[in-house]
Amino acid sequence: MPLAGAIGTVARMESVAESSGYGSGRSGRSVWLFLTLTCLLSWPIWLLSGVLPRAGAGAYDARWLLAQVGVFGPSFAALIVSGALRNE
């Protein structure tokens, strides 16, 4: 899905949540915070794993391991956002 389509989908989700009484501006901010943290945690790791030289003949090398660490970026972002919301 192109980025513009994803942004439009998020905006529609926010408007539905706000119109149905499920949240205020806080829920919209938490969605954007989650998306921003997900990109900031995952993409640099994935880009770095693509730049590293291939080491070893096996399928599992440093590039693969680093890419797998980046897979957990969305989970870490969700934990950070939910922890921040719990403190509010």
CSV table of C-alpha atoms in Angstrom, one decimal:
chain,number,residue,atom,x,y,z
A,1,MET,CA,0.0,0.0,0.0
A,2,PRO,CA,1.5,3.4,-0.9
A,3,LEU,CA,2.2,5.8,1.9
A,4,ALA,CA,-0.6,8.2,0.8
A,5,GLY,CA,-3.1,5.3,1.0
A,6,ALA,CA,-1.9,4.3,4.4
A,7,ILE,CA,-2.1,7.9,5.7
A,8,GLY,CA,-5.6,8.2,4.3
A,9,THR,CA,-6.6,4.9,6.0
A,10,VAL,CA,-5.2,6.1,9.4
A,11,ALA,CA,-7.1,9.4,9.0
A,12,ARG,CA,-10.3,7.6,8.3
A,13,MET,CA,-9.8,5.3,11.3
A,14,GLU,CA,-9.2,8.4,13.5
A,15,SER,CA,-12.3,10.1,12.3
A,16,VAL,CA,-14.4,7.0,12.9
A,17,ALA,CA,-13.0,6.6,16.4
A,18,GLU,CA,-13.6,10.2,17.3
A,19,SER,CA,-17.1,10.3,15.9
A,20,SER,CA,-18.1,7.1,17.6
A,21,GLY,CA,-17.1,8.5,21.0
A,22,TYR,CA,-14.2,6.1,21.5
A,23,GLY,CA,-11.6,8.8,22.0
A,24,SER,CA,-10.5,12.3,21.8
A,25,GLY,CA,-7.4,13.8,20.1
A,26,ARG,CA,-5.4,11.6,22.4
A,27,SER,CA,-6.2,8.5,20.5
A,28,GLY,CA,-5.2,10.2,17.2
A,29,ARG,CA,-1.9,11.3,18.7
A,30,SER,CA,-1.2,7.8,20.0
A,31,VAL,CA,-1.7,6.3,16.5
A,32,TRP,CA,0.7,8.8,14.9
A,33,LEU,CA,3.2,8.3,17.8
A,34,PHE,CA,3.0,4.5,17.2
A,35,LEU,CA,3.5,4.9,13.4
A,36,THR,CA,6.4,7.3,13.9
A,37,LEU,CA,8.1,5.1,16.5
A,38,THR,CA,7.6,2.0,14.3
A,39,CYS,CA,9.4,3.7,11.4
A,40,LEU,CA,12.1,5.2,13.6
A,41,LEU,CA,12.8,1.8,15.2
A,42,SER,CA,12.5,-0.5,12.2
A,43,TRP,CA,13.7,1.2,9.1
A,44,PRO,CA,17.2,2.3,10.2
A,45,ILE,CA,17.9,-1.3,11.3
A,46,TRP,CA,16.6,-2.7,8.0
A,47,LEU,CA,18.6,-0.2,6.0
A,48,LEU,CA,21.7,-1.0,8.0
A,49,SER,CA,21.2,-4.7,7.5
A,50,GLY,CA,21.1,-4.1,3.7
A,51,VAL,CA,24.3,-2.2,3.7
A,52,LEU,CA,26.3,-4.7,5.7
A,53,PRO,CA,28.6,-7.0,3.7
A,54,ARG,CA,27.5,-10.6,3.4
A,55,ALA,CA,29.6,-12.7,5.9
A,56,GLY,CA,29.7,-16.4,5.7
A,57,ALA,CA,28.3,-19.0,3.3
A,58,GLY,CA,25.3,-19.9,5.5
A,59,ALA,CA,21.8,-18.5,5.3
A,60,TYR,CA,22.0,-17.0,8.8
A,61,ASP,CA,24.6,-14.2,9.0
A,62,ALA,CA,24.9,-10.8,10.6
A,63,ARG,CA,22.7,-9.2,8.0
A,64,TRP,CA,19.9,-11.7,8.6
A,65,LEU,CA,20.2,-11.4,12.4
A,66,LEU,CA,20.1,-7.6,12.2
A,67,ALA,CA,17.0,-7.7,10.0
A,68,GLN,CA,15.3,-10.0,12.5
A,69,VAL,CA,15.9,-7.4,15.2
A,70,GLY,CA,14.2,-4.8,13.1
A,71,VAL,CA,11.1,-7.0,12.9
A,72,PHE,CA,10.4,-6.3,16.5
A,73,GLY,CA,10.3,-2.5,16.0
A,74,PRO,CA,6.5,-2.4,15.8
A,75,SER,CA,6.2,-4.4,19.0
A,76,PHE,CA,8.6,-2.1,20.9
A,77,ALA,CA,6.8,0.9,19.6
A,78,ALA,CA,3.5,-0.5,20.8
A,79,LEU,CA,5.0,-1.1,24.3
A,80,ILE,CA,6.4,2.4,24.4
A,81,VAL,CA,3.1,4.0,23.4
A,82,SER,CA,1.0,1.9,25.7
A,83,GLY,CA,3.3,2.7,28.6
A,84,ALA,CA,3.1,6.4,27.8
A,85,LEU,CA,-0.7,6.3,27.7
A,86,ARG,CA,-0.9,4.4,30.9
A,87,ASN,CA,1.1,7.1,32.7
A,88,GLU,CA,-1.3,9.9,31.4
